[in-house]
């Protein structure tokens, strides 16, 4: 089944404790992206990747890192989480860069930083 | 800077009604517009994608229209059902970066 998976789905952590949220897609998509969703603000892009080893900042990259060492995986890293990073996080992927195809979203990771 | 607005923020209708959800955007130079459905605690499910050259797309009881010149899109749901209850999001394709710019959504409740 074609899908985008994220792990963990739920995470409670404390300020400053490094964490990684994994994202994997099995559709051989070139493009992958991370969003966060907050009440009243909607979804905002954090980082995106056009291909392996090619990543760039979105609208709200502060406090986050990403890597794209393999085409299928695009982990989101919070080196020193803070309470303002409490949010619902979504990973998305798309088959090609220049095409108008649908973007597919993972199930989300709900993060609480105490 | 592209901004996407959805009205109303919440809507409650009795089962069987036809309804329209609205989405407006400030910059008409878009690649495409996508409508998503989000169930509580779940991810986003793509419903319809309208290319910039298209006027509408249909899937079952759903019909989405696009008027680029006026910066508007509508999602029409026919014969609504309780299972249609969810948050509906529209998103505009933001160009070369493939970024989607989302509205804040319309929370729909269909009463049995």
PDB file of C-alpha atoms in Angstrom:
ATOM      1  CA  UNK A   1       0.000   0.000   0.000  1.00  0.00           C
ATOM      2  CA  UNK A   2       1.284   3.431  -1.009  1.00  0.00           C
ATOM      3  CA  UNK A   3       1.694   5.550   2.080  1.00  0.00           C
ATOM      4  CA  UNK A   4       3.613   8.051   4.143  1.00  0.00           C
ATOM      5  CA  UNK A   5       4.418   6.817   7.642  1.00  0.00           C
ATOM      6  CA  UNK A   6       5.516   8.775  10.678  1.00  0.00           C
ATOM      7  CA  UNK A   7       6.886   7.640  14.017  1.00  0.00           C
ATOM      8  CA  UNK A   8       6.152   8.130  16.768  1.00  0.00           C
ATOM      9  CA  UNK A   9       2.511   9.139  16.511  1.00  0.00           C
ATOM     10  CA  UNK A  10       2.481  10.674  19.962  1.00  0.00           C
ATOM     11  CA  UNK A  11       5.383  11.979  22.007  1.00  0.00           C
ATOM     12  CA  UNK A  12       5.719  13.722  25.356  1.00  0.00           C
ATOM     13  CA  UNK A  13       9.152  15.054  26.192  1.00  0.00           C
ATOM     14  CA  UNK A  14      10.872  17.681  28.299  1.00  0.00           C
ATOM     15  CA  UNK A  15      12.582  20.881  27.296  1.00  0.00           C
ATOM     16  CA  UNK A  16      16.056  20.347  25.884  1.00  0.00           C
ATOM     17  CA  UNK A  17      15.889  16.595  25.281  1.00  0.00           C
ATOM     18  CA  UNK A  18      16.805  15.902  21.662  1.00  0.00           C
ATOM     19  CA  UNK A  19      14.264  13.987  19.642  1.00  0.00           C
ATOM     20  CA  UNK A  20      13.739  12.735  16.110  1.00  0.00           C
ATOM     21  CA  UNK A  21      10.474  12.191  14.290  1.00  0.00           C
ATOM     22  CA  UNK A  22      10.852   9.807  11.388  1.00  0.00           C
ATOM     23  CA  UNK A  23       9.058  10.029   8.040  1.00  0.00           C
ATOM     24  CA  UNK A  24       9.151   7.394   5.354  1.00  0.00           C
ATOM     25  CA  UNK A  25       7.385   7.043   2.008  1.00  0.00           C
ATOM     26  CA  UNK A  26       7.213   3.968  -0.200  1.00  0.00           C
ATOM     27  CA  UNK A  27       6.190   5.722  -3.421  1.00  0.00           C
ATOM     28  CA  UNK A  28       9.653   6.712  -4.707  1.00  0.00           C
ATOM     29  CA  UNK A  29       8.678  10.374  -4.395  1.00  0.00           C
ATOM     30  CA  UNK A  30      11.320  12.994  -5.047  1.00  0.00           C
ATOM     31  CA  UNK A  31       9.815  15.745  -2.940  1.00  0.00           C
ATOM     32  CA  UNK A  32       9.242  15.570   0.812  1.00  0.00           C
ATOM     33  CA  UNK A  33       8.228  18.208   3.295  1.00  0.00           C
ATOM     34  CA  UNK A  34       7.423  18.838   6.957  1.00  0.00           C
ATOM     35  CA  UNK A  35       4.562  20.969   8.269  1.00  0.00           C
ATOM     36  CA  UNK A  36       3.360  21.896  11.706  1.00  0.00           C
ATOM     37  CA  UNK A  37      -0.272  22.568  12.513  1.00  0.00           C
ATOM     38  CA  UNK A  38      -1.311  24.939  15.279  1.00  0.00           C
ATOM     39  CA  UNK A  39      -4.777  26.222  16.245  1.00  0.00           C
ATOM     40  CA  UNK A  40      -5.617  29.450  14.473  1.00  0.00           C
ATOM     41  CA  UNK A  41      -2.448  29.326  12.377  1.00  0.00           C
ATOM     42  CA  UNK A  42      -3.183  26.394  10.133  1.00  0.00           C
ATOM     43  CA  UNK A  43      -0.400  24.319   8.596  1.00  0.00           C
ATOM     44  CA  UNK A  44       2.950  25.959   8.027  1.00  0.00           C
ATOM     45  CA  UNK A  45       5.925  24.505   6.209  1.00  0.00           C
ATOM     46  CA  UNK A  46       9.052  23.824   8.283  1.00  0.00           C
ATOM     47  CA  UNK A  47      11.506  22.305   5.808  1.00  0.00           C
ATOM     48  CA  UNK A  48      11.368  20.627   2.446  1.00  0.00           C
ATOM     49  CA  UNK A  49      13.594  18.449   0.289  1.00  0.00           C
ATOM     50  CA  UNK A  50      13.758  18.356  -3.490  1.00  0.00           C
ATOM     51  CA  UNK A  51      15.857  15.179  -3.572  1.00  0.00           C
ATOM     52  CA  UNK A  52      18.535  13.233  -1.713  1.00  0.00           C
ATOM     53  CA  UNK A  53      20.970  15.598   0.026  1.00  0.00           C
ATOM     54  CA  UNK A  54      18.922  18.638  -1.095  1.00  0.00           C
ATOM     55  CA  UNK A  55      17.006  20.392   1.672  1.00  0.00           C
ATOM     56  CA  UNK A  56      15.828  23.946   2.281  1.00  0.00           C
ATOM     57  CA  UNK A  57      14.001  26.034   4.845  1.00  0.00           C
ATOM     58  CA  UNK A  58      10.296  26.618   4.784  1.00  0.00           C
ATOM     59  CA  UNK A  59       8.432  29.338   6.646  1.00  0.00           C
ATOM     60  CA  UNK A  60       9.162  28.280  10.237  1.00  0.00           C
ATOM     61  CA  UNK A  61      12.517  26.434  10.327  1.00  0.00           C
ATOM     62  CA  UNK A  62      13.868  27.798  13.625  1.00  0.00           C
ATOM     63  CA  UNK A  63      14.621  25.054  16.125  1.00  0.00           C
ATOM     64  CA  UNK A  64      14.437  22.238  13.578  1.00  0.00           C
ATOM     65  CA  UNK A  65      16.851  20.257  11.446  1.00  0.00           C
ATOM     66  CA  UNK A  66      16.273  17.730   8.700  1.00  0.00           C
ATOM     67  CA  UNK A  67      18.308  15.333   6.619  1.00  0.00           C
ATOM     68  CA  UNK A  68      17.690  13.439   3.387  1.00  0.00           C
ATOM     69  CA  UNK A  69      20.272  10.696   3.102  1.00  0.00           C
ATOM     70  CA  UNK A  70      17.905   8.292   1.367  1.00  0.00           C
ATOM     71  CA  UNK A  71      15.074   9.028  -1.010  1.00  0.00           C
ATOM     72  CA  UNK A  72      12.429   7.367   1.134  1.00  0.00           C
ATOM     73  CA  UNK A  73      13.294   8.922   4.515  1.00  0.00           C
ATOM     74  CA  UNK A  74      13.096  12.504   5.751  1.00  0.00           C
ATOM     75  CA  UNK A  75      13.536  12.730   9.528  1.00  0.00           C
ATOM     76  CA  UNK A  76      12.734  15.870  11.511  1.00  0.00           C
ATOM     77  CA  UNK A  77      15.176  16.598  14.320  1.00  0.00           C
ATOM     78  CA  UNK A  78      14.584  18.826  17.313  1.00  0.00           C
ATOM     79  CA  UNK A  79      18.007  19.319  18.883  1.00  0.00           C
ATOM     80  CA  UNK A  80      16.736  21.164  21.964  1.00  0.00           C
ATOM     81  CA  UNK A  81      12.926  21.144  22.045  1.00  0.00           C
ATOM     82  CA  UNK A  82      11.074  24.006  23.694  1.00  0.00           C
ATOM     83  CA  UNK A  83       7.417  24.296  24.749  1.00  0.00           C
ATOM     84  CA  UNK A  84       6.609  26.482  21.716  1.00  0.00           C
ATOM     85  CA  UNK A  85       7.350  23.457  19.551  1.00  0.00           C
ATOM     86  CA  UNK A  86       4.358  21.651  21.019  1.00  0.00           C
ATOM     87  CA  UNK A  87       2.320  20.998  17.906  1.00  0.00           C
ATOM     88  CA  UNK A  88       0.926  18.490  15.441  1.00  0.00           C
ATOM     89  CA  UNK A  89       3.507  17.615  12.795  1.00  0.00           C
ATOM     90  CA  UNK A  90       2.849  16.278   9.318  1.00  0.00           C
ATOM     91  CA  UNK A  91       5.198  14.856   6.741  1.00  0.00           C
ATOM     92  CA  UNK A  92       4.203  15.062   3.073  1.00  0.00           C
ATOM     93  CA  UNK A  93       5.570  13.775  -0.214  1.00  0.00           C
ATOM     94  CA  UNK A  94       5.018  14.289  -3.922  1.00  0.00           C
ATOM     95  CA  UNK A  95       6.187  12.283  -6.869  1.00  0.00           C
ATOM     96  CA  UNK A  96       7.924  14.978  -8.877  1.00  0.00           C
ATOM     97  CA  UNK A  97       9.197  18.445  -8.410  1.00  0.00           C
ATOM     98  CA  UNK A  98       7.660  20.157 -11.398  1.00  0.00           C
ATOM     99  CA  UNK A  99       4.432  18.256 -11.723  1.00  0.00           C
ATOM    100  CA  UNK A 100       1.051  19.251 -10.383  1.00  0.00           C
ATOM    101  CA  UNK A 101       0.332  15.993  -8.682  1.00  0.00           C
ATOM    102  CA  UNK A 102      -1.315  15.537  -5.349  1.00  0.00           C
ATOM    103  CA  UNK A 103       0.739  15.764  -2.207  1.00  0.00           C
ATOM    104  CA  UNK A 104       0.312  12.855   0.211  1.00  0.00           C
ATOM    105  CA  UNK A 105       0.373  13.356   3.941  1.00  0.00           C
ATOM    106  CA  UNK A 106       1.367  11.112   6.812  1.00  0.00           C
ATOM    107  CA  UNK A 107      -0.940  10.500   9.802  1.00  0.00           C
ATOM    108  CA  UNK A 108       0.694  13.138  11.968  1.00  0.00           C
ATOM    109  CA  UNK A 109       2.828  13.201  15.111  1.00  0.00           C
ATOM    110  CA  UNK A 110       1.444  14.971  18.144  1.00  0.00           C
ATOM    111  CA  UNK A 111       4.277  16.412  20.222  1.00  0.00           C
ATOM    112  CA  UNK A 112       4.038  17.854  23.704  1.00  0.00           C
ATOM    113  CA  UNK A 113       7.118  19.561  25.123  1.00  0.00           C
ATOM    114  CA  UNK A 114       6.965  20.181  28.875  1.00  0.00           C
TER     115      UNK A 114
ATOM    116  CA  UNK B   1       2.649  37.082   0.063  1.00  0.00           C
ATOM    117  CA  UNK B   2      -0.034  34.512  -0.639  1.00  0.00           C
ATOM    118  CA  UNK B   3      -2.773  34.279   1.997  1.00  0.00           C
ATOM    119  CA  UNK B   4      -5.563  31.728   2.039  1.00  0.00           C
ATOM    120  CA  UNK B   5      -8.834  32.294   3.873  1.00  0.00           C
ATOM    121  CA  UNK B   6     -11.693  29.896   4.492  1.00  0.00           C
ATOM    122  CA  UNK B   7     -15.205  30.932   5.389  1.00  0.00           C
ATOM    123  CA  UNK B   8     -17.069  29.898   7.442  1.00  0.00           C
ATOM    124  CA  UNK B   9     -14.784  28.627  10.186  1.00  0.00           C
ATOM    125  CA  UNK B  10     -17.496  26.227  11.331  1.00  0.00           C
ATOM    126  CA  UNK B  11     -20.713  24.968   9.831  1.00  0.00           C
ATOM    127  CA  UNK B  12     -23.476  22.702  11.136  1.00  0.00           C
ATOM    128  CA  UNK B  13     -26.105  21.310   8.794  1.00  0.00           C
ATOM    129  CA  UNK B  14     -28.775  18.604   8.962  1.00  0.00           C
ATOM    130  CA  UNK B  15     -28.179  15.409   7.054  1.00  0.00           C
ATOM    131  CA  UNK B  16     -29.174  15.525   3.396  1.00  0.00           C
ATOM    132  CA  UNK B  17     -28.469  19.196   2.811  1.00  0.00           C
ATOM    133  CA  UNK B  18     -26.292  20.429  -0.007  1.00  0.00           C
ATOM    134  CA  UNK B  19     -23.579  22.787   1.190  1.00  0.00           C
ATOM    135  CA  UNK B  20     -20.789  25.008  -0.060  1.00  0.00           C
ATOM    136  CA  UNK B  21     -17.444  25.684   1.565  1.00  0.00           C
ATOM    137  CA  UNK B  22     -15.488  28.732   0.473  1.00  0.00           C
ATOM    138  CA  UNK B  23     -11.799  29.369  -0.005  1.00  0.00           C
ATOM    139  CA  UNK B  24     -10.199  32.607  -1.152  1.00  0.00           C
ATOM    140  CA  UNK B  25      -6.587  33.442  -1.964  1.00  0.00           C
ATOM    141  CA  UNK B  26      -4.848  36.752  -2.517  1.00  0.00           C
ATOM    142  CA  UNK B  27      -2.434  35.937  -5.363  1.00  0.00           C
ATOM    143  CA  UNK B  28      -4.040  34.535  -8.496  1.00  0.00           C
ATOM    144  CA  UNK B  29      -0.725  33.210  -9.868  1.00  0.00           C
ATOM    145  CA  UNK B  30      -1.210  29.680  -8.546  1.00  0.00           C
ATOM    146  CA  UNK B  31      -0.138  26.292  -9.898  1.00  0.00           C
ATOM    147  CA  UNK B  32      -3.081  24.393  -8.477  1.00  0.00           C
ATOM    148  CA  UNK B  33      -5.460  24.254  -5.546  1.00  0.00           C
ATOM    149  CA  UNK B  34      -6.129  21.229  -3.424  1.00  0.00           C
ATOM    150  CA  UNK B  35      -8.967  20.396  -1.034  1.00  0.00           C
ATOM    151  CA  UNK B  36      -8.239  18.125   1.908  1.00  0.00           C
ATOM    152  CA  UNK B  37     -10.266  16.488   4.596  1.00  0.00           C
ATOM    153  CA  UNK B  38      -8.929  16.107   8.139  1.00  0.00           C
ATOM    154  CA  UNK B  39     -10.618  13.888  10.701  1.00  0.00           C
ATOM    155  CA  UNK B  40      -9.915  14.458  14.420  1.00  0.00           C
ATOM    156  CA  UNK B  41      -6.525  13.078  15.345  1.00  0.00           C
ATOM    157  CA  UNK B  42      -5.883  11.935  11.810  1.00  0.00           C
ATOM    158  CA  UNK B  43      -3.829  13.036   8.852  1.00  0.00           C
ATOM    159  CA  UNK B  44      -4.927  14.888   5.737  1.00  0.00           C
ATOM    160  CA  UNK B  45      -6.761  13.086   2.970  1.00  0.00           C
ATOM    161  CA  UNK B  46      -6.660  14.689  -0.459  1.00  0.00           C
ATOM    162  CA  UNK B  47     -10.151  15.106  -1.901  1.00  0.00           C
ATOM    163  CA  UNK B  48      -9.710  17.048  -5.116  1.00  0.00           C
ATOM    164  CA  UNK B  49      -6.928  18.809  -6.958  1.00  0.00           C
ATOM    165  CA  UNK B  50      -7.740  21.509  -9.508  1.00  0.00           C
ATOM    166  CA  UNK B  51      -5.046  22.549 -11.934  1.00  0.00           C
ATOM    167  CA  UNK B  52      -4.662  26.252 -12.621  1.00  0.00           C
ATOM    168  CA  UNK B  53      -6.019  25.710 -16.144  1.00  0.00           C
ATOM    169  CA  UNK B  54      -9.167  23.950 -14.935  1.00  0.00           C
ATOM    170  CA  UNK B  55     -12.468  25.383 -13.742  1.00  0.00           C
ATOM    171  CA  UNK B  56     -13.742  22.437 -11.739  1.00  0.00           C
ATOM    172  CA  UNK B  57     -13.201  18.874 -10.615  1.00  0.00           C
ATOM    173  CA  UNK B  58     -15.717  16.302  -9.458  1.00  0.00           C
ATOM    174  CA  UNK B  59     -15.448  13.190  -7.341  1.00  0.00           C
ATOM    175  CA  UNK B  60     -18.634  11.478  -6.290  1.00  0.00           C
ATOM    176  CA  UNK B  61     -20.730  13.906  -4.245  1.00  0.00           C
ATOM    177  CA  UNK B  62     -17.935  16.481  -4.219  1.00  0.00           C
ATOM    178  CA  UNK B  63     -17.430  19.232  -6.743  1.00  0.00           C
ATOM    179  CA  UNK B  64     -14.694  21.827  -6.493  1.00  0.00           C
ATOM    180  CA  UNK B  65     -14.557  24.943  -8.616  1.00  0.00           C
ATOM    181  CA  UNK B  66     -11.761  27.400  -9.222  1.00  0.00           C
ATOM    182  CA  UNK B  67     -11.936  31.021 -10.347  1.00  0.00           C
ATOM    183  CA  UNK B  68      -8.354  32.240 -10.491  1.00  0.00           C
ATOM    184  CA  UNK B  69      -9.197  35.757 -11.563  1.00  0.00           C
ATOM    185  CA  UNK B  70     -11.290  36.388  -8.482  1.00  0.00           C
ATOM    186  CA  UNK B  71      -9.082  34.292  -6.194  1.00  0.00           C
ATOM    187  CA  UNK B  72     -11.831  31.919  -5.149  1.00  0.00           C
ATOM    188  CA  UNK B  73     -12.570  28.233  -4.899  1.00  0.00           C
ATOM    189  CA  UNK B  74     -15.634  26.458  -3.616  1.00  0.00           C
ATOM    190  CA  UNK B  75     -16.186  22.907  -2.476  1.00  0.00           C
ATOM    191  CA  UNK B  76     -19.734  21.736  -3.019  1.00  0.00           C
ATOM    192  CA  UNK B  77     -20.931  18.702  -1.075  1.00  0.00           C
ATOM    193  CA  UNK B  78     -24.179  17.180  -2.253  1.00  0.00           C
ATOM    194  CA  UNK B  79     -26.586  15.283  -0.022  1.00  0.00           C
ATOM    195  CA  UNK B  80     -24.423  15.598   3.067  1.00  0.00           C
ATOM    196  CA  UNK B  81     -24.036  12.642   5.433  1.00  0.00           C
ATOM    197  CA  UNK B  82     -22.889  12.395   9.068  1.00  0.00           C
ATOM    198  CA  UNK B  83     -19.736  10.707   7.767  1.00  0.00           C
ATOM    199  CA  UNK B  84     -18.839  13.950   6.019  1.00  0.00           C
ATOM    200  CA  UNK B  85     -18.237  15.574   9.405  1.00  0.00           C
ATOM    201  CA  UNK B  86     -14.607  16.699   9.465  1.00  0.00           C
ATOM    202  CA  UNK B  87     -12.419  19.734   8.952  1.00  0.00           C
ATOM    203  CA  UNK B  88     -12.007  20.734   5.328  1.00  0.00           C
ATOM    204  CA  UNK B  89      -8.845  22.496   4.277  1.00  0.00           C
ATOM    205  CA  UNK B  90      -7.960  24.190   1.043  1.00  0.00           C
ATOM    206  CA  UNK B  91      -4.362  24.686   0.005  1.00  0.00           C
ATOM    207  CA  UNK B  92      -2.751  26.620  -2.795  1.00  0.00           C
ATOM    208  CA  UNK B  93       0.361  25.294  -4.505  1.00  0.00           C
ATOM    209  CA  UNK B  94       3.028  27.887  -3.799  1.00  0.00           C
ATOM    210  CA  UNK B  95       5.155  27.575  -6.911  1.00  0.00           C
ATOM    211  CA  UNK B  96       8.675  26.273  -7.488  1.00  0.00           C
ATOM    212  CA  UNK B  97       9.217  25.175  -3.894  1.00  0.00           C
ATOM    213  CA  UNK B  98       6.100  22.965  -4.046  1.00  0.00           C
ATOM    214  CA  UNK B  99       4.982  24.496  -0.776  1.00  0.00           C
ATOM    215  CA  UNK B 100       1.295  24.244   0.006  1.00  0.00           C
ATOM    216  CA  UNK B 101      -0.210  27.341   1.603  1.00  0.00           C
ATOM    217  CA  UNK B 102      -3.159  26.314   3.713  1.00  0.00           C
ATOM    218  CA  UNK B 103      -6.277  28.018   4.911  1.00  0.00           C
ATOM    219  CA  UNK B 104      -7.269  27.484   8.538  1.00  0.00           C
ATOM    220  CA  UNK B 105     -10.122  25.199   7.583  1.00  0.00           C
ATOM    221  CA  UNK B 106     -13.874  24.842   7.934  1.00  0.00           C
ATOM    222  CA  UNK B 107     -15.124  22.505  10.640  1.00  0.00           C
ATOM    223  CA  UNK B 108     -18.204  20.765   9.281  1.00  0.00           C
ATOM    224  CA  UNK B 109     -20.739  18.932  11.424  1.00  0.00           C
ATOM    225  CA  UNK B 110     -23.541  17.043   9.694  1.00  0.00           C
ATOM    226  CA  UNK B 111     -26.323  16.251  12.143  1.00  0.00           C
ATOM    227  CA  UNK B 112     -28.207  12.953  11.721  1.00  0.00           C
TER     228      UNK B 112
END
